[in-house]
Coordinates of C-alpha atoms in Angstrom, one line a residue:
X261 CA 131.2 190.6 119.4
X262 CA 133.0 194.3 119.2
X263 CA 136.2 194.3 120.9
X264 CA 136.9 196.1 124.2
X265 CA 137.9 199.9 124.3
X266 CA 141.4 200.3 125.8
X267 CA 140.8 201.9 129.1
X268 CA 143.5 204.7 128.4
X269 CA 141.5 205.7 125.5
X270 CA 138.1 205.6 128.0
X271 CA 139.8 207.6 130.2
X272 CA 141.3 210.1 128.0
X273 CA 137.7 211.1 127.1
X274 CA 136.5 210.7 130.5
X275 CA 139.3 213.7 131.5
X276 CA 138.4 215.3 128.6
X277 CA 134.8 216.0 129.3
X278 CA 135.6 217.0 133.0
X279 CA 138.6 219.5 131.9
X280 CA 136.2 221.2 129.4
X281 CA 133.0 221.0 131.3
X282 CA 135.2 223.4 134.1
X283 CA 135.9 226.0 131.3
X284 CA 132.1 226.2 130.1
X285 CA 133.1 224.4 126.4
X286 CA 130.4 221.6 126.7
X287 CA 127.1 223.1 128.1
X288 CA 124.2 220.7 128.3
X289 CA 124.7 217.5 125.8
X290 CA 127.1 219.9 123.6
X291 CA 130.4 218.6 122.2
X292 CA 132.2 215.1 121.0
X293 CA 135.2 213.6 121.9
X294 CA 137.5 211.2 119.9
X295 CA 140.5 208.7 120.0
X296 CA 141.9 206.6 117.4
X297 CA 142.6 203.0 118.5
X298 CA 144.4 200.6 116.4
X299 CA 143.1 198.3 113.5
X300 CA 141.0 201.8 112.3
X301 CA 139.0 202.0 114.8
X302 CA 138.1 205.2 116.5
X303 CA 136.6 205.6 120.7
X304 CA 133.9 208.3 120.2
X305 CA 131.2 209.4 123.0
X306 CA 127.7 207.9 122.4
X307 CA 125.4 210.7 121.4
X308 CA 122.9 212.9 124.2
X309 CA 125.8 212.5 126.8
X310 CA 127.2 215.5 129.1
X311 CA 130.7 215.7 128.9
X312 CA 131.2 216.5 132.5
X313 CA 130.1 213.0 133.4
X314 CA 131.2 210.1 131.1
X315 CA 131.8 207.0 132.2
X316 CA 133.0 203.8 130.4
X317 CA 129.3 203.4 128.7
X318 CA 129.5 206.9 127.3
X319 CA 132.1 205.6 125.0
X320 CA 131.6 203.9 121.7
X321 CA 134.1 202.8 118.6
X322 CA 133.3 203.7 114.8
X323 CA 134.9 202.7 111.8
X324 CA 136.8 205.3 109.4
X325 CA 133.7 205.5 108.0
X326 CA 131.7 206.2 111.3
X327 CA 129.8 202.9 111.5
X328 CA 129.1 201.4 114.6
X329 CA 130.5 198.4 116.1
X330 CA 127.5 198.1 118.6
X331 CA 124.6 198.5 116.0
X332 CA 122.8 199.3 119.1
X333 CA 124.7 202.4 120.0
X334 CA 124.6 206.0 118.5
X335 CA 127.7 207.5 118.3
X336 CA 127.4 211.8 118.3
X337 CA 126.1 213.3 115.4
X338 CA 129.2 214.9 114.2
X339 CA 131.3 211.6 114.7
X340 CA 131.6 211.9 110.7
X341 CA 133.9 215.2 111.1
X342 CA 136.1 212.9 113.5
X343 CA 136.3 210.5 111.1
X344 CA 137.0 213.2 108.3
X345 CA 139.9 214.0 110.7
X346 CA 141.5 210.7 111.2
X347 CA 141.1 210.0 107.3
X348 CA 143.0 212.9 106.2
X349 CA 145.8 213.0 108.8
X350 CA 147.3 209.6 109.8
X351 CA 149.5 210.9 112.4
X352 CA 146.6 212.3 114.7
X353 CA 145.2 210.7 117.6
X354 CA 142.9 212.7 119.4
X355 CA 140.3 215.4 118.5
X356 CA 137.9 217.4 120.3
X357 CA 135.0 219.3 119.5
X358 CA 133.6 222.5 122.2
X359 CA 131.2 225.1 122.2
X360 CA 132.9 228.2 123.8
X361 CA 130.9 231.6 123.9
X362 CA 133.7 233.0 122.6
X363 CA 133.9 230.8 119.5
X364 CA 130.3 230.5 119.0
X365 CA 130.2 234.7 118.8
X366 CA 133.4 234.9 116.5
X367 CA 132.0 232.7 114.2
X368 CA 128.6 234.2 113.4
X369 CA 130.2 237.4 112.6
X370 CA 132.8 236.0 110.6
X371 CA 133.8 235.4 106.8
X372 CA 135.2 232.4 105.3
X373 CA 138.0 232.3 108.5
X374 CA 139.2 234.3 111.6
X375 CA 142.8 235.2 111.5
X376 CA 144.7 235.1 114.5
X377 CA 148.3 237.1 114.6
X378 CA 151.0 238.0 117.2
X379 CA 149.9 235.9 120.2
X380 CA 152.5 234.4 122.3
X381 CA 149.9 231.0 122.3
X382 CA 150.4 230.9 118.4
X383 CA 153.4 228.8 119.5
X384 CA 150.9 226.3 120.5
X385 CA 150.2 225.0 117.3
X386 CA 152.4 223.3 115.1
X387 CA 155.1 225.0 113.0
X388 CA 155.2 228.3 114.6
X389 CA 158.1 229.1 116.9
X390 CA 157.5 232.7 117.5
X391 CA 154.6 235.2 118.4
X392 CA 155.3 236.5 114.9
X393 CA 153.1 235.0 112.8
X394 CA 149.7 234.4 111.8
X395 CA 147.5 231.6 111.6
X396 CA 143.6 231.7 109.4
X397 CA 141.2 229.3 111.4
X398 CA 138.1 228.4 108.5
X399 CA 135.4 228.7 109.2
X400 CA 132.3 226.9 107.8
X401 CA 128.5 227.6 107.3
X402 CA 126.6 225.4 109.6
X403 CA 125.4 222.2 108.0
X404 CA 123.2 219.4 109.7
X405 CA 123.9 217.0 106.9
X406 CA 127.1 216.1 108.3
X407 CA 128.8 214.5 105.0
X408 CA 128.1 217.7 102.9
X409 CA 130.0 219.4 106.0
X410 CA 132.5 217.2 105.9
X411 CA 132.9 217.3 101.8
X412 CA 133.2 221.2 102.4
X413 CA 136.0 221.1 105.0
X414 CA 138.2 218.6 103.1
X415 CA 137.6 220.6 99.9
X416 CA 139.1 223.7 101.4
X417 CA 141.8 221.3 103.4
X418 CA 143.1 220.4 99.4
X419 CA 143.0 224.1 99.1
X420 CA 146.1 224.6 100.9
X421 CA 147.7 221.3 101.5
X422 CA 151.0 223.3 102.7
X423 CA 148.7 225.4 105.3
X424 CA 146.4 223.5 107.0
X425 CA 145.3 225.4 110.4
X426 CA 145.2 223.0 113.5
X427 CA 141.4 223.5 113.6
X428 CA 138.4 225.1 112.4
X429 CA 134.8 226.4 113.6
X430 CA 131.2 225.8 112.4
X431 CA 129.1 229.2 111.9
X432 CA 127.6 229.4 115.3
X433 CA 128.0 225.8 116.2
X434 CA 131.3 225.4 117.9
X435 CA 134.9 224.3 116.8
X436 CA 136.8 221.2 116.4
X437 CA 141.2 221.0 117.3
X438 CA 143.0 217.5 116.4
X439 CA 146.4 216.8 117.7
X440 CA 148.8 213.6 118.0
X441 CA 147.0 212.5 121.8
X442 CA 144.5 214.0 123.8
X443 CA 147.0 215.8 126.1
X444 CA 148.0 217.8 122.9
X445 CA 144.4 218.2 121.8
X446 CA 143.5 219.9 125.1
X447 CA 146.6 222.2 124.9
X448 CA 145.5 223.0 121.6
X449 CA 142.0 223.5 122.4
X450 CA 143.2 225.6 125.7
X451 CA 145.4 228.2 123.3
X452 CA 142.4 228.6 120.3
X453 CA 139.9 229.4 123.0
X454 CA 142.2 231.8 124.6
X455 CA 142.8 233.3 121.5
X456 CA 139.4 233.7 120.4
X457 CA 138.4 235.4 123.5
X458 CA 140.9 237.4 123.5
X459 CA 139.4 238.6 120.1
X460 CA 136.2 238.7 121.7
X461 CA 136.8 241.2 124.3
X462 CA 139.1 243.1 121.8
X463 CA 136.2 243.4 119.7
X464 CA 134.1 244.6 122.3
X465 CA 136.0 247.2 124.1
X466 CA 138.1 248.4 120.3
X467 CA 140.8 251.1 121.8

């Protein structure tokens, strides 16, 4: 019988569906949530789900490797990026993935990453304790066999080992932000998508 999901990890989801869903990030059955729980095991929402209204069943647990506990339960498609995430980091605890206009835009138009430089929110991420500085978010074709995306992003991650930007986008797909809890995720998340609209509107009215 799986074990039961901490209810602080439920509801750590549950708040992070409602807090996006306000900003637009999660339209329709868009976007995927995460937590890691002890014993590598990982809280994920179930797949076809609107974020703005999880409950408990919404919310599933994967291995490291993204297998179910519940056979009978389909975890989100990109549960394998999650994974990814928890695999490479050890320190992280939450991550999120959205689909903002503004990153959805960005990322069509943009190369292999979207550099973002002198904004006060750079502070947000980690490492950088002044507006001076600049930070390249990847970004990666679109990809709906999820482990070739996922082979991709940790093949540019041992790229720059000394570098590695507190998220990335997928061409026209959306973005995905890790941090140490969920609270941090969502701050995160909160400063990117600032950012990137900020580019957005720059880009649209150029002085």
């Amino acid at each position: 019988m799986p074990l039961a999901i901490p209810q602080a990890a439920i509801d750590a989801i549950i708040g992070a569906g409602r807090r996006m869903d306000r900003f637009n990030w999660v339209p329709a059955t868009a976007g995927n949530f995460s937590v890691r729980l002890p014993g590598g095991r990982i809280a994920v929402t179930r797949s076809g789900q609107h974020k703005g209204f999880l409950t408990a069943e919404s919310v599933m647990v994967v291995d490291l490797e993204g297998k179910p506990e519940d056979p009978a339960l389909r975890p989100s498609a990109e549960t394998l990026l999650h994974c990814g995430i928890y695999r490479r980091f050890p320190e992280i605890g939450a991550s999120l993935h959205g689909h903002s206009i503004a990153n959805t835009v960005l990322s069509r138009r943009a190369g292999d990453a979207i550099t973002l430089a002198g904004y006060e929110l750079l502070k947000a991420f980690p490492g950088l304790a002044t507006h001076d500085a600049s930070v390249a978010v990847p970004v990666f074709d679109n990809d709906q066999d999820i482990a070739r995306l996922q082979r991709a992003v940790d093949a540019r991650w041992d790229g720059m080992p000394e570098a590695i930007a507190p998220g990335y986008l997928i061409r026209g797909h959306g973005v995905y932000v890790w941090a140490r809890d969920m609270d941090a995720a969502l701050a995160r998340l909160e400063a990117l998508e600032f950012m990137l609209d900020c580019e957005l509107q720059d880009r649209r009215n150029p002085a």
